[in-house]
Amino acid sequence: MTLLPKSSSYESMAEPFHCDFRDRLFIGHLANHMLNAADFHSTERGYGMRYLRSIGKTWVLSRLSVEVGEMPTAGSSFSVETWVESAMRSFTHRNFAIRAADGGHVYGYGRSIWAMIDTGTRQPADILAVHGGLINEYADPERPCPIKPFRRVKFSSRLVAVLDVQTGYSDVDLNGHVNSVKYIEHLLDAIPIDFYRSHRISRLDIAYTTECHGGDLLRIYKEELLPTDFGLSLRRQTADGNETEACYARLAFVADV
Amino acid sequence: MTLLPKSSSYESMAEPFHCDFRDRLFIGHLANHMLNAADFHSTERGYGMRYLRSIGKTWVLSRLSVEVGEMPTAGSSFSVETWVESAMRSFTHRNFAIRAADGGHVYGYGRSIWAMIDTGTRQPADILAVHGGLINEYADPERPCPIKPFRRVKFSSRLVAVLDVQTGYSDVDLNGHVNSVKYIEHLLDAIPIDFYRSHRISRLDIAYTTECHGGDLLRIYKEELLPTDFGLSLRRQTADGNETEACYARLAFVADV
């Protein structure tokens, strides 16, 4: 079997309705393009979502970090390059570079961590058992990704509830779970719109912890870590009045008037 | 100046995160592809959004109807063809055909009505004054669009409030208004998710009446016109406790277990 190159690039356009009121691609839509690139890249190499489903396994996104110097504006073309940094027993590290379509200008970079699970038991599956560890032929541990690893968030008593979200039909993907991109959209909406008039996002770190379903009521909590840096915790409200964290995130901004 | 053909087609793929829990493209995302096609088609012919802005005018979507026999599933390619049916002083009728990428199989058709307005006064502008009425060279009134024109909705006293939506950063486009596709998403969420387990959308008619801004609180009202046919009215809540209708829609379903 002939091996493909370790990385591949996929081109996209920043569509007008995928851009914010300052004409820049929403970071949720950028994340969507990154997740698509991950899917194309793994499918081309024999361990994509569709093949995994056929053997009772699937990829689950666990962590995503995106750091951008600027964002593509409406109508501009950009490419998302992706490669696997390393694959362990049940986790893989996958990185991204986002560039202008001419191949020169870099918009930013991304890091992600994916788990492989058994779709029956929902327990971790052995990545290296798929095609005899083929994924390791594509791992590129020497290639640098020039952004820091995922940043955890430690919440304090200053965490306050800021937004309730009633999920519905539009939130849910093929697996019946609220989709990874929709969580990002809801988290962005927990920051007042006026803040975006004078700031742009420089970095997003998001950790997906438990799954939510369409119809779940979500409550978003926010803590100001720095004047331009927010910790966010999104929690599913359960019928007995308790809460379960579905994901948490850190959103860093820079002033940009 | 050489004229282009009257219609053009644009290819897209149904991305996994743009598909619902039954693996079918969300009708809001289909509408997004139709609006993109309208933008590409008008831009290529000299009266696109960007050019209009430079002369103090813009297109405003007034009505959209989409009728589909089925929907593209995740990963499948499809094309959106669009053409102008007619152009009057300040309104134009634009139609759509949505097909499988091989050019044969038809998913459905669309109709739309656009107003041209002056961006300063927000009053209707004269479409035929742009490039000496060039748009009429492209109008194709003889070409049939095999779906019925826009269907109005007459609400009765059976209309009831079903969902409140707090708009935010993710809702708003470059003009500072809640974008046309987001309205569709919110309206779809006013139908209980369980209904979508046994029904699929066969037709959407939506009329955009007044503009909303990010931060506005919206309330969605629903009336069952038939067991599979719903009228929806989306109303902005004003500070004085009053309401203004932002858009209304009719969503028709067919049983599909």
Short mmCIF file of C-alpha atoms in Angstrom, two decimals, chain A residues 90-189:
data_model
loop_
_atom_site.label_atom_id
_atom_site.label_comp_id
_atom_site.label_asym_id
_atom_site.label_seq_id
_atom_site.Cartn_x
_atom_site.Cartn_y
_atom_site.Cartn_z
CA SER A 90 -6.59 5.66 22.75
CA PHE A 91 -5.69 9.31 22.05
CA THR A 92 -4.24 11.11 19.09
CA HIS A 93 -2.82 14.63 18.82
CA ARG A 94 -3.69 16.40 15.56
CA ASN A 95 -2.39 19.85 14.57
CA PHE A 96 -3.51 22.49 12.08
CA ALA A 97 -2.11 25.46 10.15
CA ILE A 98 -4.52 28.01 8.64
CA ARG A 99 -3.14 30.04 5.74
CA ALA A 100 -4.26 32.44 3.03
CA ALA A 101 -4.97 30.57 -0.22
CA ASP A 102 -1.80 31.91 -1.84
CA GLY A 103 0.09 29.69 0.64
CA GLY A 104 2.08 32.47 2.25
CA HIS A 105 0.27 34.43 4.89
CA VAL A 106 -0.50 32.47 8.09
CA TYR A 107 -3.77 33.22 9.90
CA GLY A 108 -3.09 30.87 12.81
CA TYR A 109 -2.61 27.37 14.16
CA GLY A 110 -4.59 24.76 15.98
CA ARG A 111 -4.10 21.74 18.20
CA SER A 112 -6.58 19.01 19.00
CA ILE A 113 -6.83 15.78 20.97
CA TRP A 114 -9.15 13.00 19.81
CA ALA A 115 -10.19 9.82 21.58
CA MET A 116 -11.21 6.68 19.76
CA ILE A 117 -14.12 4.92 21.42
CA ASP A 118 -16.15 1.78 20.92
CA THR A 119 -19.63 2.89 19.80
CA GLY A 120 -21.28 0.04 21.72
CA THR A 121 -19.62 0.38 25.12
CA ARG A 122 -18.61 4.11 24.76
CA GLN A 123 -15.28 2.97 26.27
CA PRO A 124 -11.82 3.87 24.88
CA ALA A 125 -10.76 1.78 21.88
CA ASP A 126 -7.22 0.91 20.77
CA ILE A 127 -6.24 3.22 17.90
CA LEU A 128 -3.18 1.12 17.12
CA ALA A 129 -5.35 -1.94 16.49
CA VAL A 130 -6.88 -0.24 13.42
CA HIS A 131 -5.10 -1.40 10.22
CA GLY A 132 -2.16 -2.67 12.34
CA GLY A 133 -1.23 0.75 13.70
CA LEU A 134 -1.23 2.42 10.25
CA ILE A 135 -1.79 5.83 11.88
CA ASN A 136 1.78 5.70 13.24
CA GLU A 137 3.10 5.73 9.67
CA TYR A 138 1.59 9.20 9.39
CA ALA A 139 2.57 10.61 12.79
CA ASP A 140 5.02 13.48 12.51
CA PRO A 141 6.32 14.18 16.05
CA GLU A 142 9.25 16.29 14.81
CA ARG A 143 7.10 18.85 13.04
CA PRO A 144 6.58 21.89 15.27
CA CYS A 145 3.20 23.50 15.91
CA PRO A 146 4.08 26.98 17.11
CA ILE A 147 1.29 27.47 19.65
CA LYS A 148 1.18 26.34 23.27
CA PRO A 149 -0.66 23.13 24.21
CA PHE A 150 -4.23 23.21 25.49
CA ARG A 151 -4.68 25.58 28.44
CA ARG A 152 -6.76 24.31 31.32
CA VAL A 153 -9.07 26.62 33.24
CA LYS A 154 -9.30 26.66 37.03
CA PHE A 155 -12.57 28.25 38.06
CA SER A 156 -12.98 30.14 41.34
CA SER A 157 -15.97 31.33 43.32
CA ARG A 158 -16.11 34.32 40.93
CA LEU A 159 -17.81 32.12 38.32
CA VAL A 160 -21.31 33.45 37.55
CA ALA A 161 -24.21 32.20 35.40
CA VAL A 162 -24.66 34.49 32.38
CA LEU A 163 -26.78 32.72 29.76
CA ASP A 164 -29.36 29.93 29.47
CA VAL A 165 -29.64 28.07 26.18
CA GLN A 166 -32.54 25.83 25.20
CA THR A 167 -31.08 23.35 22.70
CA GLY A 168 -33.18 22.05 19.82
CA TYR A 169 -33.18 20.42 16.41
CA SER A 170 -30.49 22.77 14.99
CA ASP A 171 -27.96 21.80 17.68
CA VAL A 172 -27.81 18.09 17.10
CA ASP A 173 -25.59 15.98 14.82
CA LEU A 174 -25.88 12.48 13.38
CA ASN A 175 -24.98 10.93 16.75
CA GLY A 176 -27.88 12.74 18.43
CA HIS A 177 -25.44 14.89 20.44
CA VAL A 178 -25.10 18.66 20.50
CA ASN A 179 -22.37 19.21 17.90
CA SER A 180 -18.89 20.52 18.73
CA VAL A 181 -19.31 23.67 16.65
CA LYS A 182 -22.67 24.61 18.20
CA TYR A 183 -21.09 24.58 21.69
CA ILE A 184 -18.57 27.14 20.46
CA GLU A 185 -21.38 29.35 19.06
CA HIS A 186 -23.27 29.24 22.36
CA LEU A 187 -20.10 30.04 24.35
CA LEU A 188 -19.32 33.04 22.11
CA ASP A 189 -22.83 34.37 22.79
#
